[in-house]
Every structure is written in C-alpha cells, then in structure tokens.
PDB file of C-alpha atoms in Angstrom:
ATOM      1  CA  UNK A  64     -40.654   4.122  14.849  1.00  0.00           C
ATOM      2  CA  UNK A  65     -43.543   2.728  16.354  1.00  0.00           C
ATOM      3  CA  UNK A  66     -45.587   5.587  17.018  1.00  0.00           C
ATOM      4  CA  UNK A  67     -44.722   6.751  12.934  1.00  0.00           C
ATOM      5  CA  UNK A  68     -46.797   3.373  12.151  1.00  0.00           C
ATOM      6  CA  UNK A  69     -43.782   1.362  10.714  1.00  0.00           C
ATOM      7  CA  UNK A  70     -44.751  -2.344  10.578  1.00  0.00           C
ATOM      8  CA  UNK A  71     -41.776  -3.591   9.168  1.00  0.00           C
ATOM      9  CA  UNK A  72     -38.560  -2.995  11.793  1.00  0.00           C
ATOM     10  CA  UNK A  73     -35.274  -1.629   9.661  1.00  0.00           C
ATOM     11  CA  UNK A  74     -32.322  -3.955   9.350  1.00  0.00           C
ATOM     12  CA  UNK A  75     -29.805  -0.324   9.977  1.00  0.00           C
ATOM     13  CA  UNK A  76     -30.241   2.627  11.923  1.00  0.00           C
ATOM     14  CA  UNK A  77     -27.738   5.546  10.762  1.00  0.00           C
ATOM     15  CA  UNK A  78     -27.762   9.057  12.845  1.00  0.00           C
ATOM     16  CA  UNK A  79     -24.816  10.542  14.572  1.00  0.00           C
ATOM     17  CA  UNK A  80     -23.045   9.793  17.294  1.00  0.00           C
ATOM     18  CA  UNK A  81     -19.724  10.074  18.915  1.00  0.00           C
ATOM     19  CA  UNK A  82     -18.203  10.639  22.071  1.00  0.00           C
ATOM     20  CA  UNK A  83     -19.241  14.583  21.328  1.00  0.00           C
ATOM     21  CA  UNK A  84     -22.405  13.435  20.128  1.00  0.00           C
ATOM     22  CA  UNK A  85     -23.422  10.432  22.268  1.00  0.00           C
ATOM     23  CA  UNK A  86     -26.850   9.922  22.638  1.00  0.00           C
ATOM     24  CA  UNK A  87     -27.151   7.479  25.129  1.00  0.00           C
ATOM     25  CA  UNK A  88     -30.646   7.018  25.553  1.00  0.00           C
ATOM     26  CA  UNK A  89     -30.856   7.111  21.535  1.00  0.00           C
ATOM     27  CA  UNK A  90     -28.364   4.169  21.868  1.00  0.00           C
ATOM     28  CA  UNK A  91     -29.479   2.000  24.480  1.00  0.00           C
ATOM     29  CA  UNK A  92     -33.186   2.094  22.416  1.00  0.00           C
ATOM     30  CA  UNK A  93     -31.821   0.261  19.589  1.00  0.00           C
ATOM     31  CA  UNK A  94     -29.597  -1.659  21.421  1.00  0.00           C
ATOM     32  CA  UNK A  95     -32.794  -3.344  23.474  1.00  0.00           C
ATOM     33  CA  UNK A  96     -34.258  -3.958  20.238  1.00  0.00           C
ATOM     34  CA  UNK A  97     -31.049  -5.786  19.562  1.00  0.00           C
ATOM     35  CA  UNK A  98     -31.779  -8.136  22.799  1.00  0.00           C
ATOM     36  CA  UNK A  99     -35.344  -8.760  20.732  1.00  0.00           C
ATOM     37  CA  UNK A 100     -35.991 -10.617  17.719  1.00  0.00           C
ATOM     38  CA  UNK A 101     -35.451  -7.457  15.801  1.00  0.00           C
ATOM     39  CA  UNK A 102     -32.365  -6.653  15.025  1.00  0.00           C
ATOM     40  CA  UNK A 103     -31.475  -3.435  14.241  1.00  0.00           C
ATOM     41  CA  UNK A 104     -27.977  -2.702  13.748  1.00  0.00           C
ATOM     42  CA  UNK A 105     -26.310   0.750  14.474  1.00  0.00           C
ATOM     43  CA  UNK A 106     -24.244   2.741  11.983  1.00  0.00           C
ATOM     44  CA  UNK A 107     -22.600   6.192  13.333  1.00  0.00           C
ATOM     45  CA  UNK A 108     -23.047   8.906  10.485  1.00  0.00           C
ATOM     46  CA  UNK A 109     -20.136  11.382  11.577  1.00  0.00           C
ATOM     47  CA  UNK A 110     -18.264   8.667  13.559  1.00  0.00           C
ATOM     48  CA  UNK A 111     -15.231  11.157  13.517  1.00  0.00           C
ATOM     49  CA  UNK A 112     -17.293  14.421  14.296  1.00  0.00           C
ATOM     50  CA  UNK A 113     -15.975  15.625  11.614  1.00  0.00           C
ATOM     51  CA  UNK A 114     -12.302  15.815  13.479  1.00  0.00           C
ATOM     52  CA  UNK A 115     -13.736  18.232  16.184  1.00  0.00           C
ATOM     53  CA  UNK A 116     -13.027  15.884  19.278  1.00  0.00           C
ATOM     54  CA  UNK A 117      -9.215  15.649  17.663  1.00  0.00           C
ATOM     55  CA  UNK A 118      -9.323  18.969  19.818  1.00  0.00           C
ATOM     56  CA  UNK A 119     -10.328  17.523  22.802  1.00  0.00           C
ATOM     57  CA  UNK A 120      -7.445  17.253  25.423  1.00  0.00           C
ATOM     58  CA  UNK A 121      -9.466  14.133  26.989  1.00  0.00           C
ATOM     59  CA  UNK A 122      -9.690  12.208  23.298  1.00  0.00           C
ATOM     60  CA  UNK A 123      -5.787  13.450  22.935  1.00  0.00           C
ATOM     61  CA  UNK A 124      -4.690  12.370  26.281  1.00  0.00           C
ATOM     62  CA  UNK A 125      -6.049   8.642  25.390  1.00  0.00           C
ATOM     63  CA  UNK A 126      -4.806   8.339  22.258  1.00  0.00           C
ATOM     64  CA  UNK A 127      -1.310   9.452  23.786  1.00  0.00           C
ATOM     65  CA  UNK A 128      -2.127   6.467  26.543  1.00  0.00           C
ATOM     66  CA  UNK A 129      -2.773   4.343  23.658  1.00  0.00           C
ATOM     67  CA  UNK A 130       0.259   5.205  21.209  1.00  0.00           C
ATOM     68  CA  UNK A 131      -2.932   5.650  18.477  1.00  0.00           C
ATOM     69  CA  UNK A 132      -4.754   8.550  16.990  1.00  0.00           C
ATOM     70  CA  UNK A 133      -7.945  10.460  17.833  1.00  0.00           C
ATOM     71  CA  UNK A 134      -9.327   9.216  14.742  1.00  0.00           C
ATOM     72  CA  UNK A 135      -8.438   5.642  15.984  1.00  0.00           C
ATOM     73  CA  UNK A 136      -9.830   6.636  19.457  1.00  0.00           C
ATOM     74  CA  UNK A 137     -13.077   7.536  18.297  1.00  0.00           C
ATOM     75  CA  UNK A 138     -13.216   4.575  16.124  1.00  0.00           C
ATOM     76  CA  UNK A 139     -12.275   2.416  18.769  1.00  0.00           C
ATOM     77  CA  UNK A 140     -15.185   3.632  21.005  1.00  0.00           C
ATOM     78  CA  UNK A 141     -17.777   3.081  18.490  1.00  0.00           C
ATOM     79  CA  UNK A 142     -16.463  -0.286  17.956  1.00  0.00           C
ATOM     80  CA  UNK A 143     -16.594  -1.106  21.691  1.00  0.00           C
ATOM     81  CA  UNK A 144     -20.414   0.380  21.594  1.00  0.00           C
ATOM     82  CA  UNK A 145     -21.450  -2.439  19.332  1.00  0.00           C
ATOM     83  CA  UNK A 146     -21.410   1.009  16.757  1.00  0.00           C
ATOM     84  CA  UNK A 147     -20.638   0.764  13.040  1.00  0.00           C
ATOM     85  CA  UNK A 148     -18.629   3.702  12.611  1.00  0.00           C
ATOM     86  CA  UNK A 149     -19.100   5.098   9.161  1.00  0.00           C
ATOM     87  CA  UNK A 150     -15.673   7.544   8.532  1.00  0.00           C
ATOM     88  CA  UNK A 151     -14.947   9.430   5.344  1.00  0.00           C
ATOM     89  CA  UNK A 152     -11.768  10.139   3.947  1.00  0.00           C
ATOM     90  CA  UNK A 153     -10.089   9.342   0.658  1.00  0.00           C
ATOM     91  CA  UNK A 154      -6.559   9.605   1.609  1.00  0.00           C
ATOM     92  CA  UNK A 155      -5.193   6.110   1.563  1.00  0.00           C
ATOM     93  CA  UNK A 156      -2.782   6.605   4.725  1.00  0.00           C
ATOM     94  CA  UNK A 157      -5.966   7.262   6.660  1.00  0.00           C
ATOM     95  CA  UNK A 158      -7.760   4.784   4.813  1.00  0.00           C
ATOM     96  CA  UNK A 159      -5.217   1.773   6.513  1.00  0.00           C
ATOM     97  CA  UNK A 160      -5.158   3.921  10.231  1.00  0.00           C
ATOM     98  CA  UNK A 161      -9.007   4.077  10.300  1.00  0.00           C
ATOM     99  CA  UNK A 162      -8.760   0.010  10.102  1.00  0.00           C
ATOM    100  CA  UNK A 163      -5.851  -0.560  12.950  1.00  0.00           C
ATOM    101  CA  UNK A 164      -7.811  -0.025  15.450  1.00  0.00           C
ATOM    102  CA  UNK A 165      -7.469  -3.979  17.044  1.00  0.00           C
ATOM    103  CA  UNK A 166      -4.193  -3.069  18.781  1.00  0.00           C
ATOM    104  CA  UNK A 167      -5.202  -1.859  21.919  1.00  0.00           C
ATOM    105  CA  UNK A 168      -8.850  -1.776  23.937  1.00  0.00           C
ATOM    106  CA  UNK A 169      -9.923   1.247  25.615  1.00  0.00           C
ATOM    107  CA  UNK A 170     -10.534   0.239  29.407  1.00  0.00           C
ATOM    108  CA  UNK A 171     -13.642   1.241  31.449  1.00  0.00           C
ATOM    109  CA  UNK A 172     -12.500   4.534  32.534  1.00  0.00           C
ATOM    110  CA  UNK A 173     -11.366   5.652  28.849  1.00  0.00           C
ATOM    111  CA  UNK A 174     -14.957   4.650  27.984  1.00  0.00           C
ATOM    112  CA  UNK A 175     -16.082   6.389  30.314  1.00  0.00           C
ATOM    113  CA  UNK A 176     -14.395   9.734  29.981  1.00  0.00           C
ATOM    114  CA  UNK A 177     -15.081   9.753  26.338  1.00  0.00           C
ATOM    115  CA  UNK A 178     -19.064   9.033  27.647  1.00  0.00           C
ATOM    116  CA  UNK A 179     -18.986  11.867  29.076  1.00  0.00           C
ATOM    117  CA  UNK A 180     -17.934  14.353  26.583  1.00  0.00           C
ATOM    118  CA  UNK A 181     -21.847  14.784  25.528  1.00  0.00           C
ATOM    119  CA  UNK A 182     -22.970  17.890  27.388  1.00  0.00           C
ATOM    120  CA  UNK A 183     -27.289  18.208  27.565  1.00  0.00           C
ATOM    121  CA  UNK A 184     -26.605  21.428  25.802  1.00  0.00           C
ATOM    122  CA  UNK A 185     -24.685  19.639  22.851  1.00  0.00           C
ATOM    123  CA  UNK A 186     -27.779  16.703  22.740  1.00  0.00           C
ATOM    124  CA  UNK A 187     -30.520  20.015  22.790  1.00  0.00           C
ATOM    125  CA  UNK A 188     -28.539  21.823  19.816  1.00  0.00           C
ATOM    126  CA  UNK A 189     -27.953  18.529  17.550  1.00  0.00           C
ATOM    127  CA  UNK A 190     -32.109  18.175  18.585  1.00  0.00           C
ATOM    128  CA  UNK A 191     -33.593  21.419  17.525  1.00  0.00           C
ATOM    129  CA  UNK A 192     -31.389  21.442  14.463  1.00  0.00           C
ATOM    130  CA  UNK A 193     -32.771  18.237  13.398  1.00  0.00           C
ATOM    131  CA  UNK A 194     -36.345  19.203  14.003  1.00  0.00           C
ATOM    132  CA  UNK A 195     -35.265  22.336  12.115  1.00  0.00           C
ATOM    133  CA  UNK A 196     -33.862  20.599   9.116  1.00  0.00           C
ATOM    134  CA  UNK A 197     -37.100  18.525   9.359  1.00  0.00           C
ATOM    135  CA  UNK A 198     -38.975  21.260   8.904  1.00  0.00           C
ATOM    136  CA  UNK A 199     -37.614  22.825   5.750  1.00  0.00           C
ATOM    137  CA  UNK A 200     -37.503  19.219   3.416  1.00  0.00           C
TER     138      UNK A 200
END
C-alpha cells in the first residue's frame, strides 16, 4: 500500500483467506497495522473456500471433536484470527449455522492444524493467478 503511494490507510482489507488459503505473512501485515494508529480491519473473501476444506479429513475430524460443522469450523477460525469472515449462502438453515459458532473454541492445537493446511504451493498458485487476473483488467 505504501509503495502504490496511498496516503490515506483503508478502514477494510478484503482478500482470501482460510485455513486452505492462509496467508500468514499477508495476515500478520495488517494485523501490525492494527497494533498502530491505523486500523485496518480484515474481512476474508471466500471464508468457506468455497466448501473445499469440507473435504479435508483434518477440518472434518475437528468439527466431529466439536459436535459442529466444517462450515462452523472454518468460521470459527477466522473468528479466532481477529478475521471477518464474509460467507455466502442464501439458504436460511445455513444462514442461522453460519452464526452459532460461540458454542465451543477451537484450542491451540486445532488452530494449529487448520494453520497448517496452507501448502507454499497453494500460496504460489492463489499468487500467480492474482498477478494473472491483474494483468487482463
């Protein structure tokens, strides 16, 4: 942002992430800023991966541990990452599960297990597609 020139510091900051798509480094940028007097808040575009970590037996095997969904998993996480999650759906029953997410807290090493779904080679895919989208607008 500062190397593009910007003077004046957005209020929200919306890209993906996930636990498929976690960008740490990405994350812990905006987060500093957060420690700052800027305040930059983060909102997760694709907060569900579009349901592709439902498939994960790690994301499963928590959500079995916590009697919720994936869906709530994932949710969960970004919540616990200081994340808004931003989830689409129109169907009311998933409307009202999306929300429930303040009966149970994932502990250190569910956080951490679901950290580590991000492989270098998902982060370098999810980068030259951006730069390639960048290039055709």
């Amino acid at each position: 942002l500062i190397q593009a020139g910007i003077t004046v510091m957005p209020v929200i900051i919306q890209f993906e992430v996930s636990p498929i798509m976690f960008r740490k480094d990405l994350v812990n940028y905006f987060q500093q800023i957060n420690n700052t007097t800027d305040n930059i808040t983060i909102v997760a575009s694709k907060a569900l991966s579009r349901t592709q970590a439902f498939d994960y037996p790690p994301v499963q095997k928590i959500a079995n541990k916590h009697r919720a969904t994936c869906a709530q998993i994932m949710i969960r996480w970004s919540i616990q990452k200081s994340i808004i999650p931003l989830c689409k759906t129109s169907t009311p029953d998933r409307m009202r599960e999306n929300r429930s997410v303040s009966h149970f807290v994932l502990d250190e090493s569910d956080m951490a297990l679901l950290d580590s779904l991000t492989t270098e080679e998902h982060i370098h895919q999810r980068t030259e597609l951006e730069a390639k989208r960048k290039v055709q607008s």
